[in-house]
Amino acid sequence: MTQPENTQRRTVGIYRWLAGGRRGFEGYLYVLHRISGTALLLFLAMHVFFTAARLLGQETWERLMAATQSPVLIFLEYLVYCAFVFHALNGVRLILVELGFAVGKPDHPAYPYRGSIHRQRPLAIVLMVITGLLIALGGFELLRFPHG
Amino acid sequence: MAQLTFRIRRFQPGRGDTGWQDFSVESSPGMTILDGLHHIREHQDGSLAWRHSCRMGVCGSCGLIVNGEPRLACNTQVESLTGSRISLEPLWNFPVAKDLVPDLSSLFEKHSAVAPYLVRDDSEDDGSDGRELAQSPAELDQFLQFTSCIKCGVCMAACPTLASDPDFLGPMPLTAAYRYNADSRDSGFDARKTKLAGRHGMSHCHYAAECSRACPKGVDPARAIQLLKRDLVLDLLGVRRREPAPPVDGRAPRTRDGLQAPPFTVPSPPENPDE
């Protein structure tokens, strides 16, 4: 799209994901889904890098594995687990919604409006409760010290 | 009557963003944001610019950001807002012409791009050759909700995807596309498909549902977009049922669900009305 003359382009971009005004529940899930997706992608790159250290010999590998047992890295690993659980379960909701399964049929636009948001809200709440439970259980398991 | 502060983001052509400016306005029962803007222009600053027309939520001219939420100025009473300070900005995701006036050219360009009208391939013009294109109430219900759109741009301002992808078609044009795709008289699905399934098409929507939350007319663009996606998936799988309704040919309309419209007759006037 070309910008018309004598107009002021306003700042757009990912800033609006985070600070786009007051969002609804699904709006925050949208933002978290993007953040968790990006985090998982970064983790994947890091994981490949760490695993490749095996090529440098057994000693290097064992030193690296010992370093991963530090509390900070264990906590970061837990965050990756949280991102994974959220992204997976919210992804299930998105697959269902984006295939038109949970949004209901077109309705008469009579006030007070109750549209697709209310139709899919129970699904979103159930999946987020399961997400919370899995994150809590994972925390109980992963954050136990001494680890393992 | 309480004293309100209207905090307005000012933009001047050539000078750009000139920051926030505060105006003090006395509230009155039933006062809308639009009333407050009129008061400011008449009594405090005649250079303040915004767009409006009907004052009753029909024309779609006065969309702006009120306290961080896209809304219609004429539809928002100051009493419905919390606090005594009301911040006003032009709609997000559009360039600004002046003060609270967004340039909606991109909205209308994208709207035109999805062929928002009945497309028929059985005639050179509207496909009916002057004949009626019949439609049952059940068929009308498939898209009636989406015909209430007033093109105010509020949904486009609310969309977080549009914020990071300015070329994304956005909620309003996608809803318009579904409105016609779902119309039993239309056969333009294939013509619209390329645009809708393209790089900046419907697949960039991930149901933040901010458009539906913001829509002042209950159109629910998020629902239309998801139904649009389903249609395109069904089409990809080759199972989409689609056959545009034929024109009525001098007999009772044939409809998909078998509903027969009653024959239309003009009642004859009484012969002697004085008796």
CSV table of C-alpha atoms in Angstrom, one decimal:
chain,number,residue,atom,x,y,z
A,1,MET,CA,0.0,0.0,0.0
A,2,THR,CA,1.4,3.4,-0.9
A,3,GLN,CA,1.1,6.2,1.7
A,4,PRO,CA,-0.9,9.2,0.4
A,5,GLU,CA,0.8,12.5,0.3
A,6,ASN,CA,0.5,14.9,3.3
A,7,THR,CA,-0.2,12.2,5.7
A,8,GLN,CA,1.8,11.2,8.8
A,9,ARG,CA,2.8,7.5,9.0
A,10,ARG,CA,2.3,6.2,12.5
A,11,THR,CA,4.5,3.8,14.3
A,12,VAL,CA,3.4,0.2,13.7
A,13,GLY,CA,5.0,-3.1,14.4
A,14,ILE,CA,5.4,-5.6,17.2
A,15,TYR,CA,5.1,-2.7,19.7
A,16,ARG,CA,1.4,-2.8,19.0
A,17,TRP,CA,1.3,-6.5,19.9
A,18,LEU,CA,2.4,-5.7,23.5
A,19,ALA,CA,0.9,-2.3,24.0
A,20,GLY,CA,-2.0,-2.1,21.6
A,21,GLY,CA,-4.4,-0.8,24.3
A,22,ARG,CA,-6.6,-3.0,26.4
A,23,ARG,CA,-7.0,-6.4,25.0
A,24,GLY,CA,-9.5,-9.2,25.5
A,25,PHE,CA,-8.6,-12.6,26.7
A,26,GLU,CA,-8.0,-13.9,23.2
A,27,GLY,CA,-5.9,-10.8,22.4
A,28,TYR,CA,-3.5,-11.7,25.2
A,29,LEU,CA,-3.4,-15.3,24.1
A,30,TYR,CA,-2.5,-14.1,20.6
A,31,VAL,CA,0.4,-12.1,22.0
A,32,LEU,CA,1.6,-15.0,24.2
A,33,HIS,CA,1.3,-17.4,21.3
A,34,ARG,CA,3.7,-15.3,19.3
A,35,ILE,CA,6.2,-14.8,22.1
A,36,SER,CA,6.2,-18.5,23.0
A,37,GLY,CA,6.6,-19.4,19.4
A,38,THR,CA,9.6,-17.1,19.0
A,39,ALA,CA,11.1,-18.5,22.2
A,40,LEU,CA,10.7,-22.1,21.0
A,41,LEU,CA,12.4,-21.2,17.8
A,42,LEU,CA,15.3,-19.6,19.6
A,43,PHE,CA,15.5,-22.6,21.9
A,44,LEU,CA,15.7,-24.9,18.9
A,45,ALA,CA,18.7,-23.0,17.5
A,46,MET,CA,20.4,-23.1,20.9
A,47,HIS,CA,19.6,-26.8,21.3
A,48,VAL,CA,21.2,-27.6,17.9
A,49,PHE,CA,24.3,-25.6,18.9
A,50,PHE,CA,24.6,-27.3,22.3
A,51,THR,CA,24.2,-30.7,20.9
A,52,ALA,CA,26.8,-30.1,18.2
A,53,ALA,CA,29.3,-29.7,21.1
A,54,ARG,CA,29.6,-33.5,21.1
A,55,LEU,CA,31.7,-33.1,18.0
A,56,LEU,CA,34.4,-31.4,20.1
A,57,GLY,CA,35.0,-34.6,22.1
A,58,GLN,CA,33.6,-36.4,25.2
A,59,GLU,CA,35.3,-34.1,27.7
A,60,THR,CA,33.8,-30.9,26.3
A,61,TRP,CA,30.4,-32.6,26.1
A,62,GLU,CA,30.5,-33.7,29.7
A,63,ARG,CA,31.6,-30.2,30.8
A,64,LEU,CA,28.7,-28.7,28.9
A,65,MET,CA,26.3,-31.1,30.4
A,66,ALA,CA,27.5,-30.4,33.9
A,67,ALA,CA,27.0,-26.6,33.2
A,68,THR,CA,23.4,-27.3,32.2
A,69,GLN,CA,22.7,-28.5,35.8
A,70,SER,CA,23.0,-24.9,37.1
A,71,PRO,CA,19.8,-23.5,38.7
A,72,VAL,CA,19.7,-20.7,36.1
A,73,LEU,CA,19.7,-23.1,33.2
A,74,ILE,CA,17.2,-25.4,34.8
A,75,PHE,CA,14.9,-22.5,35.3
A,76,LEU,CA,15.4,-21.5,31.7
A,77,GLU,CA,14.6,-25.0,30.7
A,78,TYR,CA,11.4,-24.8,32.7
A,79,LEU,CA,10.5,-21.6,30.8
A,80,VAL,CA,11.0,-23.5,27.6
A,81,TYR,CA,8.7,-26.2,28.9
A,82,CYS,CA,6.0,-23.6,29.8
A,83,ALA,CA,6.3,-22.1,26.3
A,84,PHE,CA,5.9,-25.5,24.8
A,85,VAL,CA,2.8,-26.5,26.8
A,86,PHE,CA,1.1,-23.1,26.2
A,87,HIS,CA,2.0,-23.1,22.5
A,88,ALA,CA,0.8,-26.6,22.0
A,89,LEU,CA,-2.5,-26.3,23.8
A,90,ASN,CA,-3.3,-22.8,22.5
A,91,GLY,CA,-2.4,-24.2,19.0
A,92,VAL,CA,-5.1,-26.9,19.4
A,93,ARG,CA,-7.6,-24.1,20.1
A,94,LEU,CA,-6.4,-22.1,17.1
A,95,ILE,CA,-6.6,-25.1,14.8
A,96,LEU,CA,-10.2,-25.7,15.8
A,97,VAL,CA,-11.2,-22.1,15.7
A,98,GLU,CA,-9.5,-21.4,12.4
A,99,LEU,CA,-11.2,-24.3,10.8
A,100,GLY,CA,-14.5,-22.7,11.9
A,101,PHE,CA,-15.4,-25.4,14.4
A,102,ALA,CA,-15.8,-23.3,17.6
A,103,VAL,CA,-17.0,-19.9,16.3
A,104,GLY,CA,-20.7,-20.8,15.7
A,105,LYS,CA,-22.9,-19.9,12.8
A,106,PRO,CA,-23.6,-16.3,11.6
A,107,ASP,CA,-26.1,-14.7,14.0
A,108,HIS,CA,-28.5,-11.8,13.9
A,109,PRO,CA,-26.5,-8.7,15.0
A,110,ALA,CA,-29.0,-7.8,17.8
A,111,TYR,CA,-27.8,-5.9,20.8
A,112,PRO,CA,-26.2,-7.0,23.2
A,113,TYR,CA,-23.9,-8.6,20.7
A,114,ARG,CA,-22.8,-12.1,21.5
A,115,GLY,CA,-20.5,-13.4,18.7
A,116,SER,CA,-17.8,-15.9,18.1
A,117,ILE,CA,-15.8,-14.7,21.1
A,118,HIS,CA,-18.4,-16.0,23.6
A,119,ARG,CA,-18.8,-19.2,21.6
A,120,GLN,CA,-15.2,-20.3,21.7
A,121,ARG,CA,-14.5,-18.8,25.2
A,122,PRO,CA,-15.2,-22.1,27.1
A,123,LEU,CA,-12.8,-23.9,24.9
A,124,ALA,CA,-10.1,-21.3,25.6
A,125,ILE,CA,-10.7,-21.4,29.3
A,126,VAL,CA,-10.6,-25.2,29.5
A,127,LEU,CA,-7.4,-25.4,27.5
A,128,MET,CA,-5.8,-22.7,29.6
A,129,VAL,CA,-6.8,-24.4,32.8
A,130,ILE,CA,-5.1,-27.6,31.5
A,131,THR,CA,-2.1,-25.5,30.5
A,132,GLY,CA,-1.9,-24.1,34.0
A,133,LEU,CA,-2.1,-27.6,35.6
A,134,LEU,CA,0.6,-29.0,33.3
A,135,ILE,CA,2.9,-26.0,34.0
A,136,ALA,CA,2.4,-26.5,37.7
A,137,LEU,CA,3.1,-30.2,37.5
A,138,GLY,CA,6.1,-29.6,35.3
A,139,GLY,CA,7.4,-27.0,37.8
A,140,PHE,CA,7.0,-29.5,40.6
A,141,GLU,CA,9.1,-32.0,38.6
A,142,LEU,CA,11.7,-29.8,36.9
A,143,LEU,CA,12.4,-27.4,39.7
A,144,ARG,CA,13.1,-29.9,42.4
A,145,PHE,CA,16.6,-29.6,43.9
A,146,PRO,CA,19.0,-31.3,43.7
A,147,HIS,CA,17.8,-31.8,40.1
A,148,GLY,CA,16.9,-35.3,38.9
B,1,MET,CA,-21.6,18.0,36.3
B,2,ALA,CA,-18.0,16.9,36.4
B,3,GLN,CA,-15.0,18.5,34.8
B,4,LEU,CA,-13.4,16.3,32.2
B,5,THR,CA,-10.0,16.6,30.5
B,6,PHE,CA,-9.8,15.6,26.9
B,7,ARG,CA,-6.2,14.7,26.1
B,8,ILE,CA,-5.9,14.8,22.4
B,9,ARG,CA,-3.0,13.6,20.2
B,10,ARG,CA,-2.4,16.4,17.6
B,11,PHE,CA,-0.9,15.9,14.1
B,12,GLN,CA,-0.3,18.7,11.7
B,13,PRO,CA,0.3,18.3,8.0
B,14,GLY,CA,4.0,18.9,7.3
B,15,ARG,CA,4.9,19.0,11.0
B,16,GLY,CA,3.9,15.5,12.0
B,17,ASP,CA,3.1,14.5,15.6
B,18,THR,CA,3.0,17.6,17.7
B,19,GLY,CA,2.2,15.7,20.9
B,20,TRP,CA,-0.7,15.6,23.4
B,21,GLN,CA,-2.8,18.7,24.2
B,22,ASP,CA,-5.3,18.9,27.1
B,23,PHE,CA,-8.7,20.6,26.9
B,24,SER,CA,-11.0,21.0,29.8
B,25,VAL,CA,-14.7,20.2,29.1
B,26,GLU,CA,-17.7,20.2,31.5
B,27,SER,CA,-19.6,16.9,31.2
B,28,SER,CA,-23.4,16.8,30.9
B,29,PRO,CA,-25.9,13.9,31.0
B,30,GLY,CA,-25.8,11.9,27.7
B,31,MET,CA,-22.7,13.7,26.4
B,32,THR,CA,-20.7,11.7,23.9
B,33,ILE,CA,-17.1,12.0,22.8
B,34,LEU,CA,-18.3,13.7,19.7
B,35,ASP,CA,-20.2,16.3,21.7
B,36,GLY,CA,-17.1,17.0,23.6
B,37,LEU,CA,-15.1,17.5,20.4
B,38,HIS,CA,-17.7,19.9,19.1
B,39,HIS,CA,-17.5,21.9,22.4
B,40,ILE,CA,-13.7,22.1,22.1
B,41,ARG,CA,-13.8,23.3,18.5
B,42,GLU,CA,-16.5,25.9,19.2
B,43,HIS,CA,-15.1,27.3,22.5
B,44,GLN,CA,-11.4,26.5,22.7
B,45,ASP,CA,-9.6,25.6,19.5
B,46,GLY,CA,-11.1,26.0,16.1
B,47,SER,CA,-8.2,24.3,14.4
B,48,LEU,CA,-9.0,20.8,16.0
B,49,ALA,CA,-9.9,18.4,13.2
B,50,TRP,CA,-11.9,15.2,13.2
B,51,ARG,CA,-14.3,13.5,10.9
B,52,HIS,CA,-18.0,12.9,11.6
B,53,SER,CA,-21.3,13.0,9.8
B,54,CYS,CA,-24.5,11.2,11.1
B,55,ARG,CA,-23.9,11.4,14.9
B,56,MET,CA,-25.8,8.1,15.4
B,57,GLY,CA,-23.4,5.2,14.6
B,58,VAL,CA,-24.5,4.7,11.0
B,59,CYS,CA,-22.1,6.5,8.7
B,60,GLY,CA,-18.8,5.1,10.2
B,61,SER,CA,-16.9,8.4,10.0
B,62,CYS,CA,-16.0,9.1,13.6
B,63,GLY,CA,-13.8,6.1,14.5
B,64,LEU,CA,-11.0,7.0,16.9
B,65,ILE,CA,-9.0,5.6,19.8
B,66,VAL,CA,-10.7,6.4,23.1
B,67,ASN,CA,-8.6,5.6,26.2
B,68,GLY,CA,-6.6,3.0,24.2
B,69,GLU,CA,-9.6,1.3,22.6
B,70,PRO,CA,-10.9,1.8,19.0
B,71,ARG,CA,-14.5,3.1,19.1
B,72,LEU,CA,-17.0,5.5,17.4
B,73,ALA,CA,-17.0,8.9,19.0
B,74,CYS,CA,-20.7,9.3,18.5
B,75,ASN,CA,-21.4,5.9,20.1
B,76,THR,CA,-19.4,6.5,23.3
B,77,GLN,CA,-20.9,8.4,26.2
B,78,VAL,CA,-18.3,10.0,28.5
B,79,GLU,CA,-20.2,8.6,31.5
B,80,SER,CA,-19.4,5.1,30.3
B,81,LEU,CA,-15.7,5.8,30.7
B,82,THR,CA,-13.9,5.6,34.0
B,83,GLY,CA,-11.8,8.5,35.3
B,84,SER,CA,-12.0,12.2,34.4
B,85,ARG,CA,-9.2,12.1,31.8
B,86,ILE,CA,-10.2,10.9,28.3
B,87,SER,CA,-7.3,10.3,25.8
B,88,LEU,CA,-8.1,10.5,22.1
B,89,GLU,CA,-5.9,9.4,19.2
B,90,PRO,CA,-6.6,8.9,15.5
B,91,LEU,CA,-7.2,5.3,14.5
B,92,TRP,CA,-4.2,3.0,14.6
B,93,ASN,CA,-2.8,1.3,11.6
B,94,PHE,CA,-3.7,4.2,9.3
B,95,PRO,CA,-1.7,7.3,8.3
B,96,VAL,CA,-2.9,10.5,9.8
B,97,ALA,CA,-4.1,13.4,7.7
B,98,LYS,CA,-4.6,15.9,10.6
B,99,ASP,CA,-5.3,15.5,14.3
B,100,LEU,CA,-7.9,12.8,14.7
B,101,VAL,CA,-8.5,12.3,11.0
B,102,PRO,CA,-7.0,9.0,9.7
B,103,ASP,CA,-6.5,8.5,6.0
B,104,LEU,CA,-8.6,5.5,5.2
B,105,SER,CA,-7.5,5.1,1.5
B,106,SER,CA,-5.8,1.7,2.3
B,107,LEU,CA,-9.1,0.4,3.8
B,108,PHE,CA,-11.0,1.2,0.6
B,109,GLU,CA,-8.2,-0.1,-1.7
B,110,LYS,CA,-8.2,-3.4,0.2
B,111,HIS,CA,-12.0,-3.5,0.2
B,112,SER,CA,-12.1,-3.0,-3.6
B,113,ALA,CA,-9.5,-5.7,-4.1
B,114,VAL,CA,-11.8,-8.5,-2.8
B,115,ALA,CA,-14.6,-7.8,-5.3
B,116,PRO,CA,-17.2,-6.8,-2.7
B,117,TYR,CA,-20.2,-7.3,-5.0
B,118,LEU,CA,-22.2,-10.1,-6.6
B,119,VAL,CA,-20.2,-11.8,-9.3
B,120,ARG,CA,-22.1,-13.8,-11.8
B,121,ASP,CA,-20.7,-15.6,-14.8
B,122,ASP,CA,-24.0,-16.4,-16.6
B,123,SER,CA,-24.5,-12.9,-17.9
B,124,GLU,CA,-22.6,-9.8,-18.9
B,125,ASP,CA,-24.0,-7.6,-16.1
B,126,ASP,CA,-25.7,-8.8,-12.9
B,127,GLY,CA,-26.5,-12.3,-14.1
B,128,SER,CA,-30.2,-12.0,-13.8
B,129,ASP,CA,-31.0,-10.5,-17.2
B,130,GLY,CA,-33.6,-8.5,-15.3
B,131,ARG,CA,-35.0,-11.6,-13.6
B,132,GLU,CA,-35.2,-12.1,-9.9
B,133,LEU,CA,-32.4,-13.9,-8.1
B,134,ALA,CA,-34.3,-15.8,-5.4
B,135,GLN,CA,-33.0,-16.4,-1.9
B,136,SER,CA,-34.5,-18.2,1.0
B,137,PRO,CA,-34.4,-16.8,4.6
B,138,ALA,CA,-32.1,-19.6,5.5
B,139,GLU,CA,-29.7,-18.6,2.8
B,140,LEU,CA,-29.9,-15.0,3.8
B,141,ASP,CA,-29.0,-15.9,7.4
B,142,GLN,CA,-25.6,-17.3,6.1
B,143,PHE,CA,-24.4,-13.7,5.6
B,144,LEU,CA,-26.9,-11.2,7.1
B,145,GLN,CA,-24.7,-10.5,10.1
B,146,PHE,CA,-21.9,-9.4,7.9
B,147,THR,CA,-24.0,-6.9,5.9
B,148,SER,CA,-24.2,-4.5,8.9
B,149,CYS,CA,-20.6,-3.3,8.4
B,150,ILE,CA,-20.4,0.5,8.1
B,151,LYS,CA,-16.7,0.6,7.0
B,152,CYS,CA,-15.6,2.7,10.0
B,153,GLY,CA,-12.2,1.1,10.2
B,154,VAL,CA,-12.4,0.4,13.9
B,155,CYS,CA,-11.7,-3.3,13.4
B,156,MET,CA,-8.7,-2.4,11.3
B,157,ALA,CA,-7.3,-0.2,14.0
B,158,ALA,CA,-7.9,-3.0,16.6
B,159,CYS,CA,-6.1,-5.7,14.6
B,160,PRO,CA,-2.6,-6.6,16.0
B,161,THR,CA,-1.7,-8.5,12.8
B,162,LEU,CA,-2.3,-5.4,10.7
B,163,ALA,CA,0.0,-3.5,13.1
B,164,SER,CA,3.0,-5.6,12.0
B,165,ASP,CA,1.9,-6.3,8.5
B,166,PRO,CA,0.5,-3.2,6.8
B,167,ASP,CA,-0.3,-5.2,3.7
B,168,PHE,CA,-2.5,-7.7,5.5
B,169,LEU,CA,-6.0,-7.4,4.0
B,170,GLY,CA,-7.5,-6.9,7.5
B,171,PRO,CA,-10.8,-7.7,9.1
B,172,MET,CA,-13.1,-5.5,7.1
B,173,PRO,CA,-12.2,-6.5,3.6
B,174,LEU,CA,-12.0,-10.2,4.6
B,175,THR,CA,-15.5,-10.0,6.1
B,176,ALA,CA,-16.8,-8.3,3.0
B,177,ALA,CA,-15.3,-11.2,1.0
B,178,TYR,CA,-17.0,-13.8,3.1
B,179,ARG,CA,-20.3,-11.9,3.0
B,180,TYR,CA,-20.3,-12.3,-0.8
B,181,ASN,CA,-18.8,-15.8,-0.9
B,182,ALA,CA,-21.6,-16.9,1.4
B,183,ASP,CA,-24.3,-15.3,-0.7
B,184,SER,CA,-26.2,-18.0,-2.6
B,185,ARG,CA,-26.6,-15.7,-5.6
B,186,ASP,CA,-22.8,-15.2,-6.0
B,187,SER,CA,-20.3,-17.2,-8.0
B,188,GLY,CA,-17.2,-15.1,-7.4
B,189,PHE,CA,-15.5,-17.5,-5.0
B,190,ASP,CA,-12.8,-18.5,-7.5
B,191,ALA,CA,-12.2,-14.9,-8.5
B,192,ARG,CA,-11.6,-13.9,-4.9
B,193,LYS,CA,-9.7,-17.0,-3.9
B,194,THR,CA,-6.3,-15.9,-5.2
B,195,LYS,CA,-6.4,-12.6,-3.3
B,196,LEU,CA,-7.7,-14.2,-0.1
B,197,ALA,CA,-5.3,-17.1,0.0
B,198,GLY,CA,-2.3,-14.9,-1.0
B,199,ARG,CA,0.6,-13.8,1.1
B,200,HIS,CA,-1.2,-11.1,3.0
B,201,GLY,CA,-4.5,-12.8,3.0
B,202,MET,CA,-6.7,-14.5,5.6
B,203,SER,CA,-4.1,-17.0,6.8
B,204,HIS,CA,-2.3,-14.1,8.7
B,205,CYS,CA,-5.3,-13.9,11.0
B,206,HIS,CA,-4.8,-15.9,14.2
B,207,TYR,CA,-7.9,-15.0,16.1
B,208,ALA,CA,-6.9,-12.3,18.5
B,209,ALA,CA,-10.6,-11.4,18.1
B,210,GLU,CA,-9.9,-7.7,18.8
B,211,CYS,CA,-11.8,-6.8,15.7
B,212,SER,CA,-15.0,-8.5,16.9
B,213,ARG,CA,-14.5,-7.0,20.4
B,214,ALA,CA,-14.2,-3.5,18.9
B,215,CYS,CA,-16.9,-3.6,16.2
B,216,PRO,CA,-19.7,-1.2,17.1
B,217,LYS,CA,-22.2,-2.9,14.9
B,218,GLY,CA,-21.9,-6.6,16.1
B,219,VAL,CA,-20.6,-7.7,12.7
B,220,ASP,CA,-18.1,-10.1,14.2
B,221,PRO,CA,-15.3,-10.0,11.6
B,222,ALA,CA,-13.3,-12.7,13.4
B,223,ARG,CA,-16.1,-15.2,12.9
B,224,ALA,CA,-16.4,-14.3,9.2
B,225,ILE,CA,-12.6,-14.8,8.7
B,226,GLN,CA,-12.6,-18.2,10.3
B,227,LEU,CA,-15.6,-19.3,8.2
B,228,LEU,CA,-13.7,-18.0,5.2
B,229,LYS,CA,-10.7,-20.1,6.1
B,230,ARG,CA,-12.9,-23.2,6.4
B,231,ASP,CA,-14.5,-22.5,3.0
B,232,LEU,CA,-11.1,-22.3,1.4
B,233,VAL,CA,-9.9,-25.5,3.1
B,234,LEU,CA,-13.0,-27.3,2.0
B,235,ASP,CA,-12.4,-26.0,-1.5
B,236,LEU,CA,-8.8,-27.2,-1.4
B,237,LEU,CA,-10.1,-30.7,-0.4
B,238,GLY,CA,-12.6,-30.5,-3.3
B,239,VAL,CA,-15.7,-30.9,-1.0
B,240,ARG,CA,-17.0,-27.3,-1.0
B,241,ARG,CA,-20.7,-27.3,-2.0
B,242,ARG,CA,-21.3,-24.4,-4.3
B,243,GLU,CA,-23.8,-23.7,-7.0
B,244,PRO,CA,-25.0,-20.1,-7.5
B,245,ALA,CA,-28.8,-19.8,-7.4
B,246,PRO,CA,-30.3,-19.6,-10.9
B,247,PRO,CA,-32.5,-16.6,-11.9
B,248,VAL,CA,-36.2,-17.2,-11.3
B,249,ASP,CA,-37.7,-18.1,-14.7
B,250,GLY,CA,-41.3,-17.2,-14.4
B,251,ARG,CA,-42.1,-19.8,-11.8
B,252,ALA,CA,-41.9,-20.1,-8.0
B,253,PRO,CA,-38.2,-19.7,-6.8
B,254,ARG,CA,-36.3,-22.9,-6.4
B,255,THR,CA,-34.3,-22.9,-3.2
B,256,ARG,CA,-31.6,-25.1,-1.8
B,257,ASP,CA,-33.6,-26.2,1.2
B,258,GLY,CA,-36.8,-26.8,-0.8
B,259,LEU,CA,-38.6,-23.8,0.6
B,260,GLN,CA,-41.1,-22.4,-1.9
B,261,ALA,CA,-41.8,-18.7,-1.8
B,262,PRO,CA,-45.5,-17.9,-2.0
B,263,PRO,CA,-46.7,-16.5,-5.3
B,264,PHE,CA,-46.7,-12.7,-5.3
B,265,THR,CA,-50.0,-11.1,-6.1
B,266,VAL,CA,-51.1,-7.5,-6.0
B,267,PRO,CA,-54.3,-7.2,-4.0
B,268,SER,CA,-57.0,-5.5,-6.1
B,269,PRO,CA,-58.6,-2.4,-4.5
B,270,PRO,CA,-62.2,-2.5,-3.4
B,271,GLU,CA,-64.5,-1.6,-6.3
B,272,ASN,CA,-66.6,0.9,-4.3
B,273,PRO,CA,-64.5,2.3,-1.5
B,274,ASP,CA,-67.2,4.7,-0.4
B,275,GLU,CA,-69.7,2.0,0.5
